[in-house]
Coordinates of C-alpha atoms in Angstrom, one line a residue:
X1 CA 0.0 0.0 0.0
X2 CA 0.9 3.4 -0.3
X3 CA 0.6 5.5 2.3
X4 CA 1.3 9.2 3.2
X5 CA 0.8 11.4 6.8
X6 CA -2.2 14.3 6.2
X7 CA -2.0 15.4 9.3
X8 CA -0.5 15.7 12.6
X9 CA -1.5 16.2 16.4
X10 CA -4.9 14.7 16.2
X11 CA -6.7 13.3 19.0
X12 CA -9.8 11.9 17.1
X13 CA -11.7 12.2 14.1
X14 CA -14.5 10.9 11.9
X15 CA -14.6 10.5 8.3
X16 CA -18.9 10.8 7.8
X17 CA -18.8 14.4 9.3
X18 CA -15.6 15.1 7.6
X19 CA -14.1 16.8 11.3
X20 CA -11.4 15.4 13.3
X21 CA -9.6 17.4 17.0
X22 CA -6.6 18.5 17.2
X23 CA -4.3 18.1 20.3
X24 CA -5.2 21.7 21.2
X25 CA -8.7 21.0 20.7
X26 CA -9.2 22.6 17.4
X27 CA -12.1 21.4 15.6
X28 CA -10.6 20.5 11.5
X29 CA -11.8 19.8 8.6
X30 CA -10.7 16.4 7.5
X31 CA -10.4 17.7 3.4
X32 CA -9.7 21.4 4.0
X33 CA -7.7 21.0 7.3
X34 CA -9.0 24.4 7.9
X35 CA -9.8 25.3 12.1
X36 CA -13.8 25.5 12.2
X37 CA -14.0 25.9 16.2
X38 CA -12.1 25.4 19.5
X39 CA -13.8 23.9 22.4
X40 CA -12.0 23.3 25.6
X41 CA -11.4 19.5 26.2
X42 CA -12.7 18.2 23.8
X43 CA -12.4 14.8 22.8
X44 CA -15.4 13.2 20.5
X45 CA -17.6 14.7 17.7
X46 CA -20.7 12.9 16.8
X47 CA -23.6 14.4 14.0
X48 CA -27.0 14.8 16.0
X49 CA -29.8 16.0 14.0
X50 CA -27.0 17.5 11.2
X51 CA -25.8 19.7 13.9
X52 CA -22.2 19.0 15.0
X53 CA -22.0 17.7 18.8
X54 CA -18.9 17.9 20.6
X55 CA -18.2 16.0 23.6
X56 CA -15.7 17.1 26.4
X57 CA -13.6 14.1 28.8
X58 CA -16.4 13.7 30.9
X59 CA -18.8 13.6 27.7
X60 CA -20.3 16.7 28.2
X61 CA -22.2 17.6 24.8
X62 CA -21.7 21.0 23.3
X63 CA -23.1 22.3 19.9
X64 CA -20.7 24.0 17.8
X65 CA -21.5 27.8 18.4
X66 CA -24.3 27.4 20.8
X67 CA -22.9 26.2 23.6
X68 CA -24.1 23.1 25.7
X69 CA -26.0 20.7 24.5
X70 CA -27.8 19.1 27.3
X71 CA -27.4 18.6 30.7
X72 CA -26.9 15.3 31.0
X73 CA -23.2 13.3 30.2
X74 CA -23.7 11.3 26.6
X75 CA -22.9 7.4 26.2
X76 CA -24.1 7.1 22.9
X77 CA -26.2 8.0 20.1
X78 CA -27.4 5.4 17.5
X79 CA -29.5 7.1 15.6
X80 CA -32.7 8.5 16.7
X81 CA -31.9 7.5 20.2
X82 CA -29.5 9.3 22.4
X83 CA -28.5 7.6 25.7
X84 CA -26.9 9.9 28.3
X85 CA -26.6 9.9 32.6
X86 CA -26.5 12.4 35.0
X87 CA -24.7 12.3 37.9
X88 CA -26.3 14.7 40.9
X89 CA -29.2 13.7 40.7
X90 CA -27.8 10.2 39.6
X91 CA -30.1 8.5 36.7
X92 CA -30.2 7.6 32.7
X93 CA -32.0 8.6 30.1
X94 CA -33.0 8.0 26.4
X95 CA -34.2 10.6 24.2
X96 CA -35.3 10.3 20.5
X97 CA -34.1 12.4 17.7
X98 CA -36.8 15.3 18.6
X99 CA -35.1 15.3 22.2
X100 CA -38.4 13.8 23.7
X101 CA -37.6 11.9 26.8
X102 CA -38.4 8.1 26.0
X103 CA -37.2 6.4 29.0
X104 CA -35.4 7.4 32.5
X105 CA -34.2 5.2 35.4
X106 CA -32.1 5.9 38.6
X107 CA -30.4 2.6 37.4
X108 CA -28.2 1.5 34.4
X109 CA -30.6 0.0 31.5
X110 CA -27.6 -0.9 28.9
X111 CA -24.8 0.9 27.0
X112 CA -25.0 -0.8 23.8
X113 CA -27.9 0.3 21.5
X114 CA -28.8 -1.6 18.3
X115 CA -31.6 -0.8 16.4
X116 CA -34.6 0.1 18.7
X117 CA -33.1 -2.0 21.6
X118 CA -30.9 -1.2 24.5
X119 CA -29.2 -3.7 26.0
X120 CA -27.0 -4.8 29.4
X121 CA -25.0 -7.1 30.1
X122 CA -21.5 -6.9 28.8
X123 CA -18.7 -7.7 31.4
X124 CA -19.1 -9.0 34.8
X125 CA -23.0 -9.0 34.2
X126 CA -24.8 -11.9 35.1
X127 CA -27.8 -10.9 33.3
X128 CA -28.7 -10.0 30.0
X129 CA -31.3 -7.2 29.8
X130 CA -32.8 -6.3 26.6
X131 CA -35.6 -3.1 26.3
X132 CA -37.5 -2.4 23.1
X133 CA -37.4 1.7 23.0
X134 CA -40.3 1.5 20.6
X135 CA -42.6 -0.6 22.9
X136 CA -41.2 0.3 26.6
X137 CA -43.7 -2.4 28.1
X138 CA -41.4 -5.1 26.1
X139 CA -38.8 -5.8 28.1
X140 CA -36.7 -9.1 28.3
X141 CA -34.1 -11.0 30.5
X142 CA -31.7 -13.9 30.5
X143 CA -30.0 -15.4 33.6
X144 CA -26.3 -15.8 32.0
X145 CA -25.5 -18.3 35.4
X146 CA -27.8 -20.5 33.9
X147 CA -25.4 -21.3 31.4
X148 CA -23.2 -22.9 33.9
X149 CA -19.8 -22.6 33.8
X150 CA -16.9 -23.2 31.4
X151 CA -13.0 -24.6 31.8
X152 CA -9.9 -21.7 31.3
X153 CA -7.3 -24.4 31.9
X154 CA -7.6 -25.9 35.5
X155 CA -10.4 -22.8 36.6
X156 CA -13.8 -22.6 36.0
X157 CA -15.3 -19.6 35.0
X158 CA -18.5 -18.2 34.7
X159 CA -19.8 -16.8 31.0
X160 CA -19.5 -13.6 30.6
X161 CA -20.7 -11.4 27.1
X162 CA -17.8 -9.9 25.0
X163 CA -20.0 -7.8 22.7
X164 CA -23.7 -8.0 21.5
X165 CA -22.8 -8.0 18.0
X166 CA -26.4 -7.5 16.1
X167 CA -29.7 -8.4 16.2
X168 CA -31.0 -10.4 13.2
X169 CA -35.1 -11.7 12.9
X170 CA -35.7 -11.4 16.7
X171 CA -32.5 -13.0 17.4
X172 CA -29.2 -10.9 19.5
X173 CA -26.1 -12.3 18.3
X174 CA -23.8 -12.5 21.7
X175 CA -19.8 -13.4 21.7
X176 CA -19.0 -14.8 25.0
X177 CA -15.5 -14.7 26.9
X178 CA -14.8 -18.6 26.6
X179 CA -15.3 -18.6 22.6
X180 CA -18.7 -19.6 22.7
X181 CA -21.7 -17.9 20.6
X182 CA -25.2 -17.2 22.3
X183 CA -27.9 -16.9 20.1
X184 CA -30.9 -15.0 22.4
X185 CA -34.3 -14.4 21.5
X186 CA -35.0 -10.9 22.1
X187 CA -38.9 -11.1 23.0
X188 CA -39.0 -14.2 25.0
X189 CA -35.1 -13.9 26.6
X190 CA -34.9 -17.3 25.8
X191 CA -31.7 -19.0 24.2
X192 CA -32.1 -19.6 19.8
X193 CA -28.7 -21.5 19.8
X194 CA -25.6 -21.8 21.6
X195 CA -22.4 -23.0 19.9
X196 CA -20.3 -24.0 22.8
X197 CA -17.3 -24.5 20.5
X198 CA -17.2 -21.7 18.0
X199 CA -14.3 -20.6 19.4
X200 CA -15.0 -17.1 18.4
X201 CA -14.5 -14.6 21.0
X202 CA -15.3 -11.2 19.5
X203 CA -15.4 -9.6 16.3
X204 CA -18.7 -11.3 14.1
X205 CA -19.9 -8.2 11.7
X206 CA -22.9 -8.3 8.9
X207 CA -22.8 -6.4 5.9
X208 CA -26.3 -4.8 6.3
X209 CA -28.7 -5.6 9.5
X210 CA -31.0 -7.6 7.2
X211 CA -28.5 -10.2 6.2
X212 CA -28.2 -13.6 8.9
X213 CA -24.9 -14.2 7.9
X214 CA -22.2 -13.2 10.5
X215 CA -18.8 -13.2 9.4
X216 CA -15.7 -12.7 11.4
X217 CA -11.6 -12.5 11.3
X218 CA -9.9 -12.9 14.5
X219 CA -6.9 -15.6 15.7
X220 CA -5.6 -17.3 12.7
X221 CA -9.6 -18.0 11.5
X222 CA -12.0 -16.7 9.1
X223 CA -15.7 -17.9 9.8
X224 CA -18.9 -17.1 8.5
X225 CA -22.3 -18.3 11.0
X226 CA -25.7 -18.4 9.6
X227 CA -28.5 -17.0 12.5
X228 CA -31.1 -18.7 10.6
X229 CA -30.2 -22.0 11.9
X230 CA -27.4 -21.2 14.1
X231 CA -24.6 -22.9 12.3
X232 CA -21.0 -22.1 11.3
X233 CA -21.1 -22.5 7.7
X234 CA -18.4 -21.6 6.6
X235 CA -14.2 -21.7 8.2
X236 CA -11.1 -20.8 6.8
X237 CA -7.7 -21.5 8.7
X238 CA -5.1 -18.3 7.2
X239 CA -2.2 -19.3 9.3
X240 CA -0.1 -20.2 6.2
X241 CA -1.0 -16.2 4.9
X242 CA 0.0 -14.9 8.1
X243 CA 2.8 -16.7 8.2
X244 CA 4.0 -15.3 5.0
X245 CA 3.2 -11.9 5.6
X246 CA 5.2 -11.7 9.4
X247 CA 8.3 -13.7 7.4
X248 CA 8.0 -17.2 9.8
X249 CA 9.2 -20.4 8.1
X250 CA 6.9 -23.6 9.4
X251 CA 9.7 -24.8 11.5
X252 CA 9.8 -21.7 13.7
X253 CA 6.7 -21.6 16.6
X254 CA 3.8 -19.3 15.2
X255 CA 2.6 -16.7 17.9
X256 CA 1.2 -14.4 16.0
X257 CA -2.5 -13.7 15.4
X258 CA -5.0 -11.4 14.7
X259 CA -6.3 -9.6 17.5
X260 CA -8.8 -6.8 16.1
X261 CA -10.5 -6.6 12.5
X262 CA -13.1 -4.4 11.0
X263 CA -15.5 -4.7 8.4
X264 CA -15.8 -2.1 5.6
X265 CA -17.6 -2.5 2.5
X266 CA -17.5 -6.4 2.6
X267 CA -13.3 -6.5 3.3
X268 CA -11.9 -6.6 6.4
X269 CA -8.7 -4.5 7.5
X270 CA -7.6 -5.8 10.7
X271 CA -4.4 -5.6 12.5
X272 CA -1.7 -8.6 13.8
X273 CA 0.2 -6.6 15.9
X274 CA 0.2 -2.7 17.0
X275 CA 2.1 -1.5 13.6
X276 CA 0.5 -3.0 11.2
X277 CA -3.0 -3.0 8.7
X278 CA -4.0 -6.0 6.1
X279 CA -6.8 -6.2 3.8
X280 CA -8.8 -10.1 3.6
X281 CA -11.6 -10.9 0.8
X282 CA -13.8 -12.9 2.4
X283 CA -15.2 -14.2 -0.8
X284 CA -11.3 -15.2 -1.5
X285 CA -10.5 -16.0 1.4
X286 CA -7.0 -14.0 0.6
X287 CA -5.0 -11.3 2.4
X288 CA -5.0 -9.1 -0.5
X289 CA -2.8 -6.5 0.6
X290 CA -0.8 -5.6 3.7
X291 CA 1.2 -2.9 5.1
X292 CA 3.4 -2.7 8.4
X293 CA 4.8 0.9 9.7
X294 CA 8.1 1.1 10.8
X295 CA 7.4 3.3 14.0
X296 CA 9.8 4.3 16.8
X297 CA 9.5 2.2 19.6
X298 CA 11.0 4.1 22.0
X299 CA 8.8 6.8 21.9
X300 CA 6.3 4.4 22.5
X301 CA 5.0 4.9 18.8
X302 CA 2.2 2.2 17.5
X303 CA -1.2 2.4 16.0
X304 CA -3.9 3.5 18.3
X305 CA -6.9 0.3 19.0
X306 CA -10.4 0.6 18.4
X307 CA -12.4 1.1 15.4
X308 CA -12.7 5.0 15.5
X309 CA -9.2 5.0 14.7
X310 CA -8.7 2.8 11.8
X311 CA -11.9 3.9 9.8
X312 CA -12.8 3.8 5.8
X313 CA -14.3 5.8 3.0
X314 CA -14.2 4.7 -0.4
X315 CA -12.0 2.2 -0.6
X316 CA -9.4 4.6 1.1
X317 CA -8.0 4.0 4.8
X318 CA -7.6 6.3 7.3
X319 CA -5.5 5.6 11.1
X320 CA -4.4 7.2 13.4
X321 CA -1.1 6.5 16.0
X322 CA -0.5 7.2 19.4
X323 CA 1.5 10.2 18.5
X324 CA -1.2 11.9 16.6
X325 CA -0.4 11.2 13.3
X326 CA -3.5 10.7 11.0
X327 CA -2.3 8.1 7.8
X328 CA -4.1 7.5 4.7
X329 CA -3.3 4.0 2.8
X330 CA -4.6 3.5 -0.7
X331 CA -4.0 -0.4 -1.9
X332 CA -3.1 -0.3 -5.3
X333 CA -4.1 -4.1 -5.6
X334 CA -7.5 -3.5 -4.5
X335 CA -7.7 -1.1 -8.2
X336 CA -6.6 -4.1 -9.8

């Protein structure tokens, strides 16, 4: 790939409102690079009703010119629902895309919104809860404990979720932390499937929220899992491809692996280690291209994780590092 710098000192940014924050909390156009706004600490910009929202560290909201935004502290906004908290008086809220109130709660009712549900559960949880924001009175709940537990080595440990990854036909699709995939039924909180040994920790994506096919890169494995009937379908081992592109004969012991992967536009760019970004077809099942930085370590320099900060607009990727540098790779072989 070839790659060039476009600019530095940038703490965030976001290619579908076309902003990104500087290190002195400048608010930049991503194509002009000209300075729009500055607003003190801030750290996250999200599009709210085509009006620019900028969140502080604490994730205070502020409009861009007309000061706060609320007074609550946002968590998320999928759109038309905005879920924030307040802190004196403690309670959360969710408000529409009209800023009606919908729901409010002294207590934590989820952070992870998909669709018209909010849902709880990820972590220590030992619940899942699941609320319909469109039909408040439709609330669901699943008792993780009554999975049991599973072996890490010599200790048991109780199932916890990873991610809720979508919702498909009534149906959450739920990574857990030993592998396994739990299939839920939204409505009735009652279990569809559970694939014990998918072996699939994190990381399932669908092109489009109709579609029941899963798909997802992580490890040395490719699979695709099919809600419908709960089934991996399809599973690709790319060990031999990784092993190429790191340089590692089949004598030498393999650690390497991949340990976070996106999905953009039916490819996935994912990352092996902390300097590195690869391309894989899965309708190829090929790494088609690949591209490792040459950063300096001892300024602690590496890509930054998460998937705000390796994000894609047509067929152009954009990254960002830990010392502010915002990258944009174009893969010749993808024009091809």
């Amino acid at each position: 790939m070839k790659y060039r710098i476009i600019q530095t000192g940038i703490n965030f940014f976001d290619l579908e409102i076309n902003l990104m924050i500087s290190n002195r909390k400048n608010i930049l156009s991503i194509d002009t690079h000209l300075e729009l706004t500055s607003i003190e600490d801030a750290s996250k910009i999200l599009s709210f009703n085509n009006e620019v929202v900028v969140l502080d560290s604490l994730n205070n909201g502020f409009l861009v010119g007309n000061g706060k935004f609320l007074q609550e502290r946002i968590l998320s906004y999928v759109n038309p629902f905005l879920l924030v908290y307040n802190k004196n008086p403690q309670y959360y809220a969710v408000y529409n895309k009209n800023l009606e109130l919908i729901l409010k709660d002294v207590h934590n009712f989820g952070r992870t919104l998909i669709s018209s549900y909010i849902i709880d559960g990820i972590g220590a949880s030992s619940n899942i809860r699941i609320s319909n924001l469109n039909e408040l009175e439709k609330t669901s709940a699943f008792p993780l404990y009554s999975l049991g537990t599973w072996p890490d080595g010599a200790v048991e440990k109780p199932y916890q979720v990873n991610e809720f990854c979508g919702i498909y036909n009534k149906t959450l699709v739920c990574t857990l932390n030993s592998g396994a995939v739990l299939l839920l039924d939204i409505e009735k909180g009652e279990i569809v499937k559970f694939i014990e040994n998918a072996k699939f920790p994190r990381m399932l994506y669908v092109d489009n929220e109709n579609e029941n096919i899963y798909k997802g890169l992580f490890g040395r494995r490719y699979i695709e899992l099919d809600v419908n009937i709960g089934v991996i379908t399809r599973e690709v081992i790319i060990e031999d491809q990784l092993r190429k592109l790191k340089g590692i004969n089949d004598e030498t012991v393999f650690w390497a692996s991949i340990g976070r992967s996106y999905l953009y536009d039916g490819l996935f760019y994912f990352g092996i280690e902390t300097n590195d970004i690869g391309i894989f077809d899965p309708v190829s099942a090929k790494v088609v291209d690949y591209h490792e930085f040459e950063f300096d370590k001892s300024k602690g320099q590496q890509l930054k994780g998460g998937k705000e900060n390796l994000q894609v607009k047509d067929g152009i990727i954009y990254c960002l590092d830990t010392l502010g540098n915002l990258y944009e790779l174009e893969s010749e072989k993808l024009k091809s």
